[in-house]
Short mmCIF file of C-alpha atoms in Angstrom, two decimals:
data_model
loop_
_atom_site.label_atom_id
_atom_site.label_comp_id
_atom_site.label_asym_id
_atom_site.label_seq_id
_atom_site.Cartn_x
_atom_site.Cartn_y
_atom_site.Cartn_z
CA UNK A 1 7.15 -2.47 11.04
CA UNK A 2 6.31 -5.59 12.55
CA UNK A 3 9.89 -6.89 12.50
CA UNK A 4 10.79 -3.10 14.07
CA UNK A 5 8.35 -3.61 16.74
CA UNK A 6 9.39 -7.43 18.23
CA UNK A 7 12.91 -6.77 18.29
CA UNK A 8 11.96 -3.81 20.58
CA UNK A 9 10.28 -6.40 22.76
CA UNK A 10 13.09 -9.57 22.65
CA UNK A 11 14.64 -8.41 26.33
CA UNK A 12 10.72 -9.92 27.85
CA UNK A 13 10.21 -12.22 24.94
CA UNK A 14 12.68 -13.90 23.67
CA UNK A 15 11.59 -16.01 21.15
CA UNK A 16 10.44 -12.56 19.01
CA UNK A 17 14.15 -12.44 18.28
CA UNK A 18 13.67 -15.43 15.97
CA UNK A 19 10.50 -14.68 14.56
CA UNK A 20 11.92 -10.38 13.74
CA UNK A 21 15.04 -12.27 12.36
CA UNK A 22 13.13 -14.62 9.64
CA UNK A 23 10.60 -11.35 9.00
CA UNK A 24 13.60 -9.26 7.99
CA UNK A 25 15.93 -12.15 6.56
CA UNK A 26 12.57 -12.52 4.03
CA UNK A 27 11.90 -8.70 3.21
CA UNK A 28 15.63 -8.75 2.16
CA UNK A 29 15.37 -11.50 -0.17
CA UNK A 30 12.16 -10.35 -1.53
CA UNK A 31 14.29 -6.80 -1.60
CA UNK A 32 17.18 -9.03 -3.96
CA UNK A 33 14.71 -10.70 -6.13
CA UNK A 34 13.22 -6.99 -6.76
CA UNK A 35 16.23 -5.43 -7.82
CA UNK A 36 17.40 -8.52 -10.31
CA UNK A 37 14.19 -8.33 -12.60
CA UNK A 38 15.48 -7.28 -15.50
CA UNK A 39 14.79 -3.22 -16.89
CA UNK A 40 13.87 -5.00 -19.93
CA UNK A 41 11.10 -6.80 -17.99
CA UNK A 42 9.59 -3.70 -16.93
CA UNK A 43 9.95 -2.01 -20.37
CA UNK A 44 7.85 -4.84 -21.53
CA UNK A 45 5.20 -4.92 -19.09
CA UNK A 46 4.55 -0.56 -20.08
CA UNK A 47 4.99 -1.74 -24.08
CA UNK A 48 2.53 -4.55 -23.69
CA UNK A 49 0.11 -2.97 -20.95
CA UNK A 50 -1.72 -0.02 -23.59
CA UNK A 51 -2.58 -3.27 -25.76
CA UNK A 52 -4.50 -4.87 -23.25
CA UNK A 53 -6.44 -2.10 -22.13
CA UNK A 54 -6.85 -0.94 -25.62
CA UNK A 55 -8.62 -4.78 -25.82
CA UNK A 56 -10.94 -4.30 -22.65
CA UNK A 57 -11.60 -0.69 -23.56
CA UNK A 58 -14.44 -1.68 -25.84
CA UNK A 59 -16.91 -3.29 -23.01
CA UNK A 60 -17.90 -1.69 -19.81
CA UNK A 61 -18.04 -5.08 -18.27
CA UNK A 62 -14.17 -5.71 -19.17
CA UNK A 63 -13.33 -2.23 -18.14
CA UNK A 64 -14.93 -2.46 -14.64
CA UNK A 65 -13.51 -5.98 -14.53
CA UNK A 66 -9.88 -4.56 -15.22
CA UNK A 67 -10.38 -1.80 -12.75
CA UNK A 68 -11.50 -4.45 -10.13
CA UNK A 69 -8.33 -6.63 -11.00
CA UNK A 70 -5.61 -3.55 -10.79
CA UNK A 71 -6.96 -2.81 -7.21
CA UNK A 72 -6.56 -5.98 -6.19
CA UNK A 73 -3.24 -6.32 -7.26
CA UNK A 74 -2.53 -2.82 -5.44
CA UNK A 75 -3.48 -4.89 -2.27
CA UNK A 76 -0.51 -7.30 -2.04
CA UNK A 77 2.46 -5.19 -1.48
CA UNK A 78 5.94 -5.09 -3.66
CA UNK A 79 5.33 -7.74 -6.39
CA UNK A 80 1.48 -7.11 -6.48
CA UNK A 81 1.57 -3.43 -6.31
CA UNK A 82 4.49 -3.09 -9.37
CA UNK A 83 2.73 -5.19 -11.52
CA UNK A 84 -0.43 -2.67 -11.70
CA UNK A 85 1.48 0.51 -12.25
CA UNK A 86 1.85 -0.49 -15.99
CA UNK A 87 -1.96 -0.87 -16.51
CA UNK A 88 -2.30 2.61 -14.28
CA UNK A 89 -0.10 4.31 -16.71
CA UNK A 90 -2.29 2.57 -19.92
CA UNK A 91 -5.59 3.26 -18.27
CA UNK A 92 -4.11 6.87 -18.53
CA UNK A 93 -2.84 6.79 -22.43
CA UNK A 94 -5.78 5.02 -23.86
CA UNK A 95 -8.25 6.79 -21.91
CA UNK A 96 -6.83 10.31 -22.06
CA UNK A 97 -5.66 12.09 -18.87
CA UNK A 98 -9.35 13.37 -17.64
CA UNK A 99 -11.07 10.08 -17.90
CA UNK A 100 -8.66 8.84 -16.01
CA UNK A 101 -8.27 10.60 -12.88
CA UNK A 102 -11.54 9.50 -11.46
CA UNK A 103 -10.54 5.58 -12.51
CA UNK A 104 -7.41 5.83 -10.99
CA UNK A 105 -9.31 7.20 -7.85
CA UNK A 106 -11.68 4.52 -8.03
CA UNK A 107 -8.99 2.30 -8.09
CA UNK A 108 -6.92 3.23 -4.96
CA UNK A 109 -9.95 4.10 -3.29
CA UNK A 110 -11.14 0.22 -3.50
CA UNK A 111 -7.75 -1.16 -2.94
CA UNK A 112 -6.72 1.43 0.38
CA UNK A 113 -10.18 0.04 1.95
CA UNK A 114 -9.18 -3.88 0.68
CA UNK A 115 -5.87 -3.50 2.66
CA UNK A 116 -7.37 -1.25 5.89
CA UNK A 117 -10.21 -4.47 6.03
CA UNK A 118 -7.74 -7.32 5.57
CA UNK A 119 -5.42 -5.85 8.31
CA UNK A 120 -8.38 -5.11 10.69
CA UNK A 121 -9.85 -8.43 10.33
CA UNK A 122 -7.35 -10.98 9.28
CA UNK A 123 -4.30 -9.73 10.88
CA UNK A 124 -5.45 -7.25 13.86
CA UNK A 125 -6.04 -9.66 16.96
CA UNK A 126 -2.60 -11.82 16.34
CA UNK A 127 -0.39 -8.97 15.74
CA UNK A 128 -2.03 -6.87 19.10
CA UNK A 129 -1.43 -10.73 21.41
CA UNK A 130 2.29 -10.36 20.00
CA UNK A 131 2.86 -7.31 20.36
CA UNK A 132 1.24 -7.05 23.68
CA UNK A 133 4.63 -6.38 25.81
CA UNK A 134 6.15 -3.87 23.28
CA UNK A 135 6.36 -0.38 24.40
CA UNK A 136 7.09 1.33 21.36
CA UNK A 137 3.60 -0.71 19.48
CA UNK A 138 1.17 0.29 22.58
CA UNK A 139 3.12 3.86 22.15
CA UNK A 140 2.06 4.27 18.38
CA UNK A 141 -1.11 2.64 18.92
CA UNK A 142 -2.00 5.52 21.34
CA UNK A 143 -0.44 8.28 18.80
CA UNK A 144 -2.92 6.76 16.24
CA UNK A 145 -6.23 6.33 18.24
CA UNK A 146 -5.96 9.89 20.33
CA UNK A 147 -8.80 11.75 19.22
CA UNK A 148 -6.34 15.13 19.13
CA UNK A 149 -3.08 13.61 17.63
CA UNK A 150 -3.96 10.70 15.42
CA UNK A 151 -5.51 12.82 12.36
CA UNK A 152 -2.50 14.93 12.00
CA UNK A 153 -0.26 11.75 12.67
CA UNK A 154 -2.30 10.19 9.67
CA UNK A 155 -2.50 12.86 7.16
CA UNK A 156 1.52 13.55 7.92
CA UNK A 157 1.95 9.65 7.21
CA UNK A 158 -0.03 9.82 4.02
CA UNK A 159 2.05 12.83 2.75
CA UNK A 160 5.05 11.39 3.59
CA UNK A 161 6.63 10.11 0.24
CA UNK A 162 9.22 7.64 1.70
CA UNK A 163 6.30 5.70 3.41
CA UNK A 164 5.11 3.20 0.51
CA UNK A 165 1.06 3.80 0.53
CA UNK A 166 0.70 -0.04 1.00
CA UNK A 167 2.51 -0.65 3.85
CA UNK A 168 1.01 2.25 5.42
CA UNK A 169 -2.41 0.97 5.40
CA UNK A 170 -1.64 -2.53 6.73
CA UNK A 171 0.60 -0.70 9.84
CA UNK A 172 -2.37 1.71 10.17
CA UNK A 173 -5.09 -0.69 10.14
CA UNK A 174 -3.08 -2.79 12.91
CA UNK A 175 -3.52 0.32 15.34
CA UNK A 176 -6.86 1.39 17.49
CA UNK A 177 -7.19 4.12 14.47
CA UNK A 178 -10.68 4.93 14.32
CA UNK A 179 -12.03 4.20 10.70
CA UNK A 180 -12.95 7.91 10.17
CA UNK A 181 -9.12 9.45 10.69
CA UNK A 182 -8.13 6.50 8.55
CA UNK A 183 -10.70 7.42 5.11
CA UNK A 184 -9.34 11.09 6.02
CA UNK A 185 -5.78 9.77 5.45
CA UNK A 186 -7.18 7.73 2.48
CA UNK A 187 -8.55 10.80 0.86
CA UNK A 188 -5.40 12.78 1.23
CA UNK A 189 -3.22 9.65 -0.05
CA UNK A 190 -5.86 9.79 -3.09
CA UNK A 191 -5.26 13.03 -3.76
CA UNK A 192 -2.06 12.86 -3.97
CA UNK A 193 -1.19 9.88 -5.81
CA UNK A 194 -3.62 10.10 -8.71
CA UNK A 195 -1.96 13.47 -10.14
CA UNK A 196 1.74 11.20 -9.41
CA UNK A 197 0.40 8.72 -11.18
CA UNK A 198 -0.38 10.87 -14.05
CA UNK A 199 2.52 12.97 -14.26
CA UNK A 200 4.57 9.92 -14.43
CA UNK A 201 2.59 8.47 -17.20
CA UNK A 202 2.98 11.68 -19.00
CA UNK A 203 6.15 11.56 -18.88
CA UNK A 204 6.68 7.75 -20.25
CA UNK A 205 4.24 8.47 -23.17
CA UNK A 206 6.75 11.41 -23.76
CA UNK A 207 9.86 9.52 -23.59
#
C-alpha cells in the first residue's frame, strides 16, 4: 500500500520514486524467498507443532504463554504470520474443536489490536508527513474516517478474502479511522477467521 501510494505522488516528489522502487523491489524478494521454502518444511512445522502444544497443554501458565507467543507472531506479517498457523491448527487438534474457538479468538483478538497500536503509534506520523502530497492517501484517509462511509468501507475490507488480515490492520491503522469502526472490523475479521481456521485444521487432521 505504501509503495502504491508514493508512486502516485513521484510527479511533486520525486525522490518517492526511489524509496516505492526499493519498497516493492523488497516485497518481491521476500515474495521469492516465500515460495522456495520447501513443502517439506511446512509439512514439518504441522507434524512437529501438535507435540509442542501437547507439551504446554499440561500448565495454564505455558498455555497462556503459548497463546501470548502465537499472537505475537500473527503481528509481523508473511514470515511471522505463517509460522503460527501450524500451532493454530494444533491448538485445534489437541484441544478439540470447541475449546478452541474462543483461544483462537483470543488470539487474533490480541494480535489485530498489537498491529492497529504499532501502526498508530510507531508508524502513523511518518507515513501521514510522506504521504502528505498524495491524492489517492488523503482520498482513502477520508473514505476511512467519514462517520457514514468508513464502517461499511471497513467491514467490506475485513470480508474481503484477497486482503491478507495483517496488512489490513497496519493500512487501516495508518488512516484517521476512528478506533470504534476499526474493533467493528476486528470483530467481523474474528468471526470470520476463527471458523477458517478450523475448517482448515479439520481438514489436515483428515488428510
Amino acid at each position: 500500500l505504501y509503495s502504491y501510494l508514493t508512486m502516485s505522488s513521484c510527479v511533486e516528489r520525486r525522490p518517492n520514486v526511489v524509496l516505492a522502487t526499493l519498497m516493492l523491489a523488497l516485497t518481491a524478494i521476500v515474495g521469492a524467498i516465500i515460495l522456495r521454502i520447501p513443502q517439506r518444511a511446512a509439512a514439518a512445522a504441522i507434524e512437529a507443532a501438535p507435540h509442542l502444544v501437547q507439551t504446554l497443554s499440561h500448565s495454564p501458565t505455558a498455555t497462556a504463554l503459548m497463546l501470548a507467543i502465537i499472537a505475537l507472531l500473527d503481528v509481523v506479517p508473511l514470515l511471522g504470520h505463517m509460522s503460527a498457523k501450524p500451532l493454530q491448527y494444533a491448538i485445534c487438534w489437541v484441544y478439540g474443536y470447541a475449546a478452541a474457538a474462543p483461544m483462537l479468538a483470543a488470539c487474533m483478538f490480541a494480535s489485530l489490536t498489537l498491529q492497529y497500536l504499532l501502526g498508530r503509534y510507531l508508524l502513523y506520523d511518518w507515513v501521514r508527513r510522506e504521504l502528505a502530497e498524495s491524492k489517492l492517501f488523503l482520498a482513502i484517509d477520508r473514505a476511512f474516517s467519514s462517520p457514514q462511509k468508513g464502517l461499511p468501507i471497513v467491514v467490506l475490507c475485513r470480508l474481503n478474502p484477497l486482503l491478507p488480515e495483517v496488512l489490513t490492520s497496519y493500512a487501516m491503522s495508518i488512516t484517521s479511522i476512528s478506533t470504534f469502526h476499526y474493533f467493528v472490523g476486528v470483530a467481523v475479521e474474528v468471526a470470520k477467521l476463527v471458523p477458517l481456521n478450523l475448517w482448515i485444521a479439520y481438514e489436515l487432521q483428515q488428510a
